[in-house]
Amino acid sequence: MTATIHRPSPSPASALVCRNCGADYPLGAQHACFECFGPLEVGYDAGRLGSVTRQSIEAGPHSLWRYAGLLPAGQDPATRVDSGTGMTPLIRADRLADRLGFTAPLWIKDDSANPTHSFKDRVVSVAITAARELGFRRIACASTGNLANSVAAHAARIGMESIVFVPADLELAKITQTAVYGGVLVAVEGSYDDVNRLCSELAETDEFAETAFVNVNVRPYYAEGSKTLGYEVAEQLGWRLPDQVVAPMASGSLLTKVHKAFKELAAIGLVQPRDYRVYGAQSSGCSPIAHAFETGSDTVLPVRPTGIAKSLNIGNPADGPYALDAVRTTGGAMAHVDDEEIRAGIQLLAQTTGVFAETAGGVTTAVCKKLVETGRLDPSRETVLYNTGDGLKTLDAVAGRVAPTAVIAPTLKGMRAAGLL
């Protein structure tokens, strides 16, 4: 499908721009450059971005759509697919800061508070809004779990057909959450990269001509939803940027879009320009971007994913080179942690903040700890950690490490016998 977007109200989006060669194309359902096959992203009209003010944002809805003036779709409220996503808590984590040796404020941006309990609600809200403007009748995705949950839920909310594809060995909680919304759920015998390859092929078939794959043919719009994680942090800090952020990496897109959001806010005068550092976190079972960073390479070599952090298990990350660039240009770093460190990170975050994160949050917390211990992240600088999903989605990761403190008879004698009195 090659339709272009026609809007009843002004949008700041001006074109699709190749991230490699800079070629530009009309706004439409296209994700790769015809010249160099590089990935496309949304380009914006600087004048329209510059017309957005703090006051206009603060007067908007208590959701990600308060930033509609900085997004590629949804300027007309009637066109938005809105489930109340966004404006999730920014939690000051003083007890975690003490445990990690921070002397500056440490914050958790907790996106498990979104409607389907992950940050994917952000990208899906923007992607489906754009897909409907483009005239698509069905929504689809390749997913490691959280995206499938969100696509199925949003489609059910607006009565749109959905078909989502996931690896067959996905966590049961994520399969169940996707299936309960009633769309078509296809389990594929293979890794996420196999699933993504299949979806890329399906998107080119006649049978799927009216289907928008949120992370394939409408990926440029989808990816822009992650910028709102950067916008919200700046607004919640009183319209200023933090010194450091630590974000989990699967494809690498979230990290690059937070970086893009910070640059946009500074460029249009919504925050004071300043230096900040971006840090990336991966699981040792799937760490192609972190490995490239450690070896000083500009090439991200594909790997076969393993390990418990399945939501981060993308062996051939599309945005890997751009994540490397964001981290290197800001003076940040990357690291990876093994399964035991991830489990310990989940527990550390829960026991110091009351936030129960899925495995990706365990990765981010454990990597932050490792970066501080190795002197690559400065604990005297204000830092934000991004938690992207809820621990109830990945209970098996810690189920063997936690249990009731005691099992007792319902008597005072039972309490005393257990040493609780």
Short mmCIF file of C-alpha atoms in Angstrom, two decimals:
data_model
loop_
_atom_site.label_atom_id
_atom_site.label_comp_id
_atom_site.label_asym_id
_atom_site.label_seq_id
_atom_site.Cartn_x
_atom_site.Cartn_y
_atom_site.Cartn_z
CA MET A 1 0.00 0.00 0.00
CA THR A 2 1.51 3.34 -1.06
CA ALA A 3 -1.05 5.86 0.15
CA THR A 4 0.12 9.19 1.48
CA ILE A 5 -1.22 11.03 4.49
CA HIS A 6 -3.77 13.82 4.00
CA ARG A 7 -4.58 15.71 7.19
CA PRO A 8 -7.37 18.11 8.11
CA SER A 9 -5.11 19.92 10.57
CA PRO A 10 -1.47 21.02 10.49
CA SER A 11 1.22 18.48 11.31
CA PRO A 12 4.88 19.22 11.98
CA ALA A 13 5.89 16.14 9.95
CA SER A 14 7.20 17.17 6.53
CA ALA A 15 8.79 14.08 4.94
CA LEU A 16 10.34 10.68 5.46
CA VAL A 17 14.11 11.03 5.52
CA CYS A 18 16.77 8.34 5.05
CA ARG A 19 18.99 8.07 8.11
CA ASN A 20 21.91 6.97 5.91
CA CYS A 21 21.96 9.08 2.75
CA GLY A 22 19.51 11.85 3.60
CA ALA A 23 17.13 11.24 0.69
CA ASP A 24 13.57 12.33 1.44
CA TYR A 25 10.19 10.95 0.45
CA PRO A 26 6.54 11.97 0.87
CA LEU A 27 4.83 10.95 4.08
CA GLY A 28 3.41 7.48 3.42
CA ALA A 29 3.70 3.78 4.17
CA GLN A 30 7.40 3.37 3.45
CA HIS A 31 10.21 2.34 5.78
CA ALA A 32 13.29 1.87 3.57
CA CYS A 33 15.14 4.20 1.22
CA PHE A 34 14.87 3.40 -2.49
CA GLU A 35 18.37 4.82 -3.05
CA CYS A 36 20.50 3.04 -0.42
CA PHE A 37 17.98 0.78 1.39
CA GLY A 38 18.67 2.64 4.62
CA PRO A 39 15.94 3.11 7.25
CA LEU A 40 13.60 6.07 7.04
CA GLU A 41 12.53 8.32 9.89
CA VAL A 42 10.13 11.23 10.13
CA GLY A 43 11.50 14.65 9.31
CA TYR A 44 9.85 17.78 10.67
CA ASP A 45 9.17 21.37 9.71
CA ALA A 46 11.29 23.42 12.11
CA GLY A 47 8.84 26.30 12.08
CA ARG A 48 5.90 24.17 13.16
CA LEU A 49 7.94 22.47 15.87
CA GLY A 50 9.01 25.90 17.06
CA SER A 51 5.40 26.99 17.51
CA VAL A 52 4.92 24.43 20.32
CA THR A 53 5.16 26.00 23.78
CA ARG A 54 5.28 24.68 27.32
CA GLN A 55 1.88 26.24 27.88
CA SER A 56 0.30 24.49 24.90
CA ILE A 57 1.70 21.15 26.07
CA GLU A 58 0.58 21.62 29.67
CA ALA A 59 -2.92 22.54 28.47
CA GLY A 60 -3.18 19.24 26.59
CA PRO A 61 -4.52 15.87 27.74
CA HIS A 62 -2.87 13.93 30.55
CA SER A 63 -1.43 11.47 28.05
CA LEU A 64 1.23 11.25 25.37
CA TRP A 65 -1.06 13.24 23.08
CA ARG A 66 -0.17 16.41 24.96
CA TYR A 67 2.89 16.28 22.67
CA ALA A 68 0.86 15.97 19.44
CA GLY A 69 2.54 19.11 18.12
CA LEU A 70 5.85 17.23 18.14
CA LEU A 71 4.53 13.95 16.67
CA PRO A 72 3.85 12.84 13.09
CA ALA A 73 0.14 12.00 13.48
CA GLY A 74 -2.86 12.67 15.70
CA GLN A 75 -2.99 16.45 15.53
CA ASP A 76 -6.77 16.19 15.12
CA PRO A 77 -8.05 14.74 18.43
CA ALA A 78 -10.79 12.88 16.55
CA THR A 79 -8.19 10.76 14.73
CA ARG A 80 -6.18 9.69 17.78
CA VAL A 81 -6.09 6.15 19.08
CA ASP A 82 -5.94 7.11 22.73
CA SER A 83 -5.98 4.64 25.62
CA GLY A 84 -4.62 7.11 28.16
CA THR A 85 -1.02 6.11 27.53
CA GLY A 86 1.76 8.25 28.93
CA MET A 87 2.45 10.63 31.80
CA THR A 88 3.69 7.62 33.75
CA PRO A 89 5.37 8.12 37.15
CA LEU A 90 8.86 9.52 37.50
CA ILE A 91 9.84 8.06 40.86
CA ARG A 92 12.65 9.45 42.99
CA ALA A 93 14.63 6.37 44.03
CA ASP A 94 16.59 7.49 47.09
CA ARG A 95 17.00 4.03 48.61
CA LEU A 96 18.25 2.59 45.32
CA ALA A 97 20.57 5.59 45.00
CA ASP A 98 22.04 4.81 48.44
CA ARG A 99 22.58 1.16 47.49
CA LEU A 100 24.36 2.10 44.28
CA GLY A 101 26.43 4.90 45.80
CA PHE A 102 24.70 7.87 44.17
CA THR A 103 25.10 11.29 45.73
CA ALA A 104 22.89 12.93 43.07
CA PRO A 105 19.17 12.22 42.55
CA LEU A 106 18.32 8.91 40.89
CA TRP A 107 14.93 8.52 39.18
CA ILE A 108 12.91 5.62 37.75
CA LYS A 109 10.71 6.40 34.77
CA ASP A 110 8.17 3.64 35.30
CA ASP A 111 6.36 2.79 32.08
CA SER A 112 4.84 -0.34 33.54
CA ALA A 113 1.99 2.02 34.50
CA ASN A 114 0.75 2.18 30.90
CA PRO A 115 -2.53 0.44 29.95
CA THR A 116 -0.93 -2.86 28.82
CA HIS A 117 1.94 -2.38 31.26
CA SER A 118 4.80 -1.51 28.93
CA PHE A 119 6.21 1.40 26.96
CA LYS A 120 4.96 -0.22 23.75
CA ASP A 121 1.60 1.49 24.28
CA ARG A 122 3.35 4.70 23.25
CA VAL A 123 4.61 3.49 19.89
CA VAL A 124 1.39 1.62 19.13
CA SER A 125 -0.83 4.64 19.85
CA VAL A 126 1.14 6.71 17.33
CA ALA A 127 1.49 3.89 14.79
CA ILE A 128 -2.20 2.95 14.69
CA THR A 129 -3.21 6.60 14.50
CA ALA A 130 -0.93 7.04 11.47
CA ALA A 131 -2.06 3.72 9.96
CA ARG A 132 -5.70 4.78 10.06
CA GLU A 133 -4.84 8.12 8.47
CA LEU A 134 -3.10 6.13 5.72
CA GLY A 135 -6.23 4.05 5.16
CA PHE A 136 -5.10 0.68 6.51
CA ARG A 137 -7.86 -1.64 7.72
CA ARG A 138 -5.87 -4.16 9.75
CA ILE A 139 -2.97 -3.80 12.19
CA ALA A 140 -0.13 -6.27 12.71
CA CYS A 141 3.32 -6.68 14.21
CA ALA A 142 6.28 -8.93 14.87
CA SER A 143 6.86 -8.98 18.61
CA THR A 144 8.84 -10.33 21.54
CA GLY A 145 5.67 -9.96 23.64
CA ASN A 146 4.97 -6.46 24.87
CA LEU A 147 4.25 -5.09 21.41
CA ALA A 148 1.87 -7.98 20.71
CA ASN A 149 0.01 -7.18 23.94
CA SER A 150 -0.34 -3.55 22.96
CA VAL A 151 -1.33 -4.04 19.31
CA ALA A 152 -4.02 -6.58 20.23
CA ALA A 153 -5.39 -4.35 23.00
CA HIS A 154 -5.49 -1.16 20.94
CA ALA A 155 -7.10 -2.94 17.99
CA ALA A 156 -9.78 -4.37 20.30
CA ARG A 157 -10.43 -0.91 21.74
CA ILE A 158 -11.23 0.63 18.35
CA GLY A 159 -12.73 -2.45 16.66
CA MET A 160 -9.89 -2.93 14.19
CA GLU A 161 -8.72 -6.33 12.99
CA SER A 162 -5.31 -7.42 14.29
CA ILE A 163 -2.86 -10.19 13.56
CA VAL A 164 0.30 -10.48 15.63
CA PHE A 165 3.28 -12.80 15.28
CA VAL A 166 5.46 -13.95 18.19
CA PRO A 167 8.12 -16.59 18.88
CA ALA A 168 6.47 -19.81 20.04
CA ASP A 169 8.66 -19.98 23.19
CA LEU A 170 7.48 -16.60 24.50
CA GLU A 171 6.59 -16.23 28.20
CA LEU A 172 3.12 -17.65 28.92
CA ALA A 173 1.94 -14.40 30.56
CA LYS A 174 2.60 -12.43 27.38
CA ILE A 175 0.94 -15.02 25.14
CA THR A 176 -2.10 -15.09 27.43
CA GLN A 177 -2.37 -11.30 27.61
CA THR A 178 -2.26 -11.04 23.81
CA ALA A 179 -4.74 -13.85 23.22
CA VAL A 180 -7.34 -12.54 25.65
CA TYR A 181 -8.07 -9.50 23.43
CA GLY A 182 -9.47 -11.79 20.74
CA GLY A 183 -7.34 -10.91 17.71
CA VAL A 184 -5.37 -13.39 15.61
CA LEU A 185 -2.22 -14.57 17.41
CA VAL A 186 0.34 -16.58 15.44
CA ALA A 187 3.15 -18.39 17.28
CA VAL A 188 6.15 -18.95 15.02
CA GLU A 189 8.69 -21.70 15.54
CA GLY A 190 11.81 -19.56 15.58
CA SER A 191 13.46 -16.50 17.08
CA TYR A 192 12.17 -12.94 16.93
CA ASP A 193 14.44 -12.35 13.94
CA ASP A 194 12.70 -15.23 12.13
CA VAL A 195 9.33 -13.70 13.03
CA ASN A 196 10.39 -10.27 11.82
CA ARG A 197 11.69 -11.71 8.55
CA LEU A 198 8.35 -13.43 7.94
CA CYS A 199 6.43 -10.21 8.65
CA SER A 200 8.66 -8.25 6.25
CA GLU A 201 7.81 -10.79 3.54
CA LEU A 202 4.09 -10.74 4.34
CA ALA A 203 3.98 -6.95 4.17
CA GLU A 204 4.92 -7.20 0.47
CA THR A 205 2.14 -9.62 -0.46
CA ASP A 206 -1.22 -8.73 -1.99
CA GLU A 207 -3.02 -10.50 0.84
CA PHE A 208 -1.54 -8.02 3.33
CA ALA A 209 -1.85 -4.89 1.17
CA GLU A 210 -4.34 -3.34 3.62
CA THR A 211 -2.40 -4.40 6.73
CA ALA A 212 -0.14 -2.01 8.60
CA PHE A 213 2.74 -3.79 10.32
CA VAL A 214 3.55 -1.24 13.00
CA ASN A 215 7.27 -2.12 13.10
CA VAL A 216 7.68 -2.77 9.37
CA ASN A 217 5.82 -0.66 6.80
CA VAL A 218 4.74 2.10 9.22
CA ARG A 219 7.86 1.85 11.38
CA PRO A 220 8.91 5.52 10.93
CA TYR A 221 5.72 6.66 12.70
CA TYR A 222 5.81 3.86 15.27
CA ALA A 223 9.35 4.73 16.34
CA GLU A 224 8.44 8.37 16.99
CA GLY A 225 6.17 7.31 19.86
CA SER A 226 9.25 6.55 21.96
CA LYS A 227 10.19 10.23 21.89
CA THR A 228 7.46 10.88 24.42
CA LEU A 229 9.58 9.07 27.04
CA GLY A 230 12.11 11.85 26.62
CA TYR A 231 9.55 14.65 26.53
CA GLU A 232 7.86 13.46 29.73
CA VAL A 233 11.08 13.16 31.71
CA ALA A 234 12.04 16.71 30.78
CA GLU A 235 8.58 18.05 31.68
CA GLN A 236 8.42 16.09 34.95
CA LEU A 237 11.83 17.45 35.96
CA GLY A 238 10.50 20.99 35.57
CA TRP A 239 11.42 21.44 31.90
CA ARG A 240 15.06 20.48 32.14
CA LEU A 241 17.18 17.57 30.95
CA PRO A 242 18.82 15.06 33.31
CA ASP A 243 22.58 14.58 33.32
CA GLN A 244 22.41 10.88 32.44
CA VAL A 245 19.85 8.31 31.26
CA VAL A 246 20.10 4.52 31.17
CA ALA A 247 17.83 2.69 28.73
CA PRO A 248 17.41 -0.97 27.75
CA MET A 249 18.23 -1.91 24.16
CA ALA A 250 16.53 -4.48 21.93
CA SER A 251 16.44 -2.90 18.46
CA GLY A 252 18.09 0.21 19.96
CA SER A 253 15.22 2.44 18.83
CA LEU A 254 14.00 3.55 22.26
CA LEU A 255 17.42 4.87 23.23
CA THR A 256 17.87 6.76 19.95
CA LYS A 257 14.42 8.35 20.19
CA VAL A 258 14.92 9.54 23.77
CA HIS A 259 18.13 11.17 22.51
CA LYS A 260 16.21 12.68 19.57
CA ALA A 261 13.55 14.02 21.94
CA PHE A 262 16.12 15.77 24.11
CA LYS A 263 17.73 17.37 21.06
CA GLU A 264 14.36 18.53 19.72
CA LEU A 265 13.34 20.10 23.03
CA ALA A 266 16.60 22.02 23.21
CA ALA A 267 16.45 23.10 19.57
CA ILE A 268 12.97 24.65 19.91
CA GLY A 269 13.69 26.28 23.26
CA LEU A 270 11.47 24.19 25.54
CA VAL A 271 14.50 23.28 27.66
CA GLN A 272 17.88 24.85 28.21
CA PRO A 273 20.48 23.17 25.97
CA ARG A 274 23.02 21.21 27.97
CA ASP A 275 25.34 18.23 27.79
CA TYR A 276 23.90 14.89 28.88
CA ARG A 277 25.01 11.30 28.56
CA VAL A 278 23.09 8.33 27.17
CA TYR A 279 23.82 4.78 28.40
CA GLY A 280 22.62 1.52 26.86
CA ALA A 281 21.82 -1.77 28.62
CA GLN A 282 21.64 -5.28 27.14
CA SER A 283 21.43 -8.87 28.28
CA SER A 284 24.58 -10.93 27.82
CA GLY A 285 22.38 -13.48 26.05
CA CYS A 286 21.74 -10.94 23.29
CA SER A 287 24.23 -8.08 23.32
CA PRO A 288 25.27 -7.29 19.75
CA ILE A 289 25.12 -3.51 20.25
CA ALA A 290 26.99 -3.54 23.55
CA HIS A 291 29.58 -5.90 22.06
CA ALA A 292 30.17 -3.52 19.15
CA PHE A 293 30.59 -0.67 21.64
CA GLU A 294 33.08 -2.67 23.75
CA THR A 295 35.18 -3.57 20.71
CA GLY A 296 35.09 -0.08 19.21
CA SER A 297 33.34 -1.33 16.11
CA ASP A 298 30.81 0.55 13.99
CA THR A 299 29.35 -2.74 12.76
CA VAL A 300 26.70 -4.53 14.80
CA LEU A 301 27.06 -8.24 14.03
CA PRO A 302 23.91 -10.39 14.36
CA VAL A 303 23.76 -12.99 17.15
CA ARG A 304 21.46 -15.86 18.08
CA PRO A 305 19.62 -14.71 21.25
CA THR A 306 19.60 -16.66 24.50
CA GLY A 307 18.77 -15.84 28.11
CA ILE A 308 15.78 -14.79 30.17
CA ALA A 309 15.40 -11.21 28.90
CA LYS A 310 13.21 -12.26 25.98
CA SER A 311 11.75 -8.80 25.42
CA LEU A 312 15.27 -7.65 24.50
CA ASN A 313 16.13 -10.68 22.37
CA ILE A 314 16.56 -9.08 18.96
CA GLY A 315 19.68 -10.62 17.46
CA ASN A 316 19.84 -8.30 14.45
CA PRO A 317 18.94 -4.86 15.86
CA ALA A 318 17.82 -2.41 13.20
CA ASP A 319 18.82 0.70 15.16
CA GLY A 320 22.07 -0.69 16.56
CA PRO A 321 24.39 1.66 14.63
CA TYR A 322 22.32 4.69 15.60
CA ALA A 323 22.30 3.64 19.27
CA LEU A 324 26.08 3.40 19.10
CA ASP A 325 26.24 6.89 17.66
CA ALA A 326 23.93 8.34 20.33
CA VAL A 327 25.96 6.83 23.16
CA ARG A 328 29.35 7.75 21.71
CA THR A 329 28.47 11.33 20.78
CA THR A 330 27.11 12.03 24.26
CA GLY A 331 30.07 10.44 26.07
CA GLY A 332 28.02 7.59 27.53
CA ALA A 333 28.69 3.86 27.58
CA MET A 334 27.08 0.44 27.16
CA ALA A 335 27.26 -2.78 29.13
CA HIS A 336 25.57 -6.16 29.35
CA VAL A 337 24.65 -8.43 32.27
CA ASP A 338 24.00 -12.16 32.62
CA ASP A 339 20.82 -13.89 33.78
CA GLU A 340 21.80 -13.98 37.45
CA GLU A 341 22.65 -10.29 37.40
CA ILE A 342 19.28 -9.60 35.74
CA ARG A 343 17.40 -11.50 38.45
CA ALA A 344 19.35 -9.64 41.13
CA GLY A 345 18.55 -6.35 39.36
CA ILE A 346 14.82 -7.10 39.41
CA GLN A 347 14.98 -7.79 43.14
CA LEU A 348 17.17 -4.78 43.90
CA LEU A 349 14.77 -2.44 42.11
CA ALA A 350 11.73 -3.98 43.79
CA GLN A 351 13.22 -3.96 47.27
CA THR A 352 14.38 -0.34 47.13
CA THR A 353 11.62 1.35 45.10
CA GLY A 354 8.55 -0.89 45.19
CA VAL A 355 8.71 -1.17 41.39
CA PHE A 356 8.45 -4.76 40.13
CA ALA A 357 10.05 -4.76 36.69
CA GLU A 358 10.12 -7.37 33.98
CA THR A 359 13.49 -8.73 32.88
CA ALA A 360 14.28 -5.64 30.78
CA GLY A 361 14.05 -3.51 33.94
CA GLY A 362 16.37 -5.96 35.68
CA VAL A 363 18.83 -5.48 32.83
CA THR A 364 18.70 -1.69 33.14
CA THR A 365 19.15 -1.71 36.92
CA ALA A 366 21.97 -4.25 36.83
CA VAL A 367 23.77 -2.41 34.04
CA CYS A 368 23.50 0.86 35.97
CA LYS A 369 25.07 -0.88 38.96
CA LYS A 370 27.86 -2.29 36.80
CA LEU A 371 28.56 1.06 35.12
CA VAL A 372 28.85 2.81 38.50
CA GLU A 373 31.13 0.09 39.89
CA THR A 374 33.42 0.28 36.84
CA GLY A 375 33.57 4.08 36.88
CA ARG A 376 31.79 4.56 33.55
CA LEU A 377 28.69 6.24 35.00
CA ASP A 378 29.06 9.16 37.39
CA PRO A 379 26.96 8.75 40.58
CA SER A 380 27.36 12.44 41.36
CA ARG A 381 25.21 13.35 38.33
CA GLU A 382 21.42 13.21 38.21
CA THR A 383 20.35 10.02 36.44
CA VAL A 384 17.12 8.53 35.06
CA LEU A 385 16.61 4.77 34.59
CA TYR A 386 13.90 3.65 32.18
CA ASN A 387 11.74 0.73 33.33
CA THR A 388 9.81 -0.40 30.28
CA GLY A 389 7.58 -3.23 31.55
CA ASP A 390 5.80 -4.95 34.44
CA GLY A 391 7.29 -7.86 36.37
CA LEU A 392 3.98 -9.75 36.27
CA LYS A 393 4.80 -10.45 32.61
CA THR A 394 7.97 -12.39 33.48
CA LEU A 395 7.25 -14.05 36.83
CA ASP A 396 9.32 -17.14 36.00
CA ALA A 397 12.49 -15.03 36.07
CA VAL A 398 12.37 -14.66 39.86
CA ALA A 399 9.86 -17.31 40.94
CA GLY A 400 12.63 -19.63 42.13
CA ARG A 401 14.37 -16.88 44.12
CA VAL A 402 11.48 -15.65 46.28
CA ALA A 403 8.99 -17.46 48.51
CA PRO A 404 6.94 -16.94 51.69
CA THR A 405 9.07 -16.03 54.69
CA ALA A 406 7.26 -18.72 56.69
CA VAL A 407 4.28 -21.05 56.49
CA ILE A 408 2.50 -21.20 59.85
CA ALA A 409 -0.61 -22.42 61.63
CA PRO A 410 -3.13 -19.61 62.30
CA THR A 411 -2.10 -19.26 65.95
CA LEU A 412 0.19 -17.23 68.15
CA LYS A 413 2.08 -20.46 68.81
CA GLY A 414 2.66 -20.76 65.05
CA MET A 415 4.03 -17.22 64.96
CA ARG A 416 6.41 -17.92 67.84
CA ALA A 417 7.55 -21.21 66.33
CA ALA A 418 8.49 -19.39 63.14
CA GLY A 419 10.43 -16.75 65.09
CA LEU A 420 8.01 -14.00 64.10
CA LEU A 421 7.06 -13.13 67.72
#
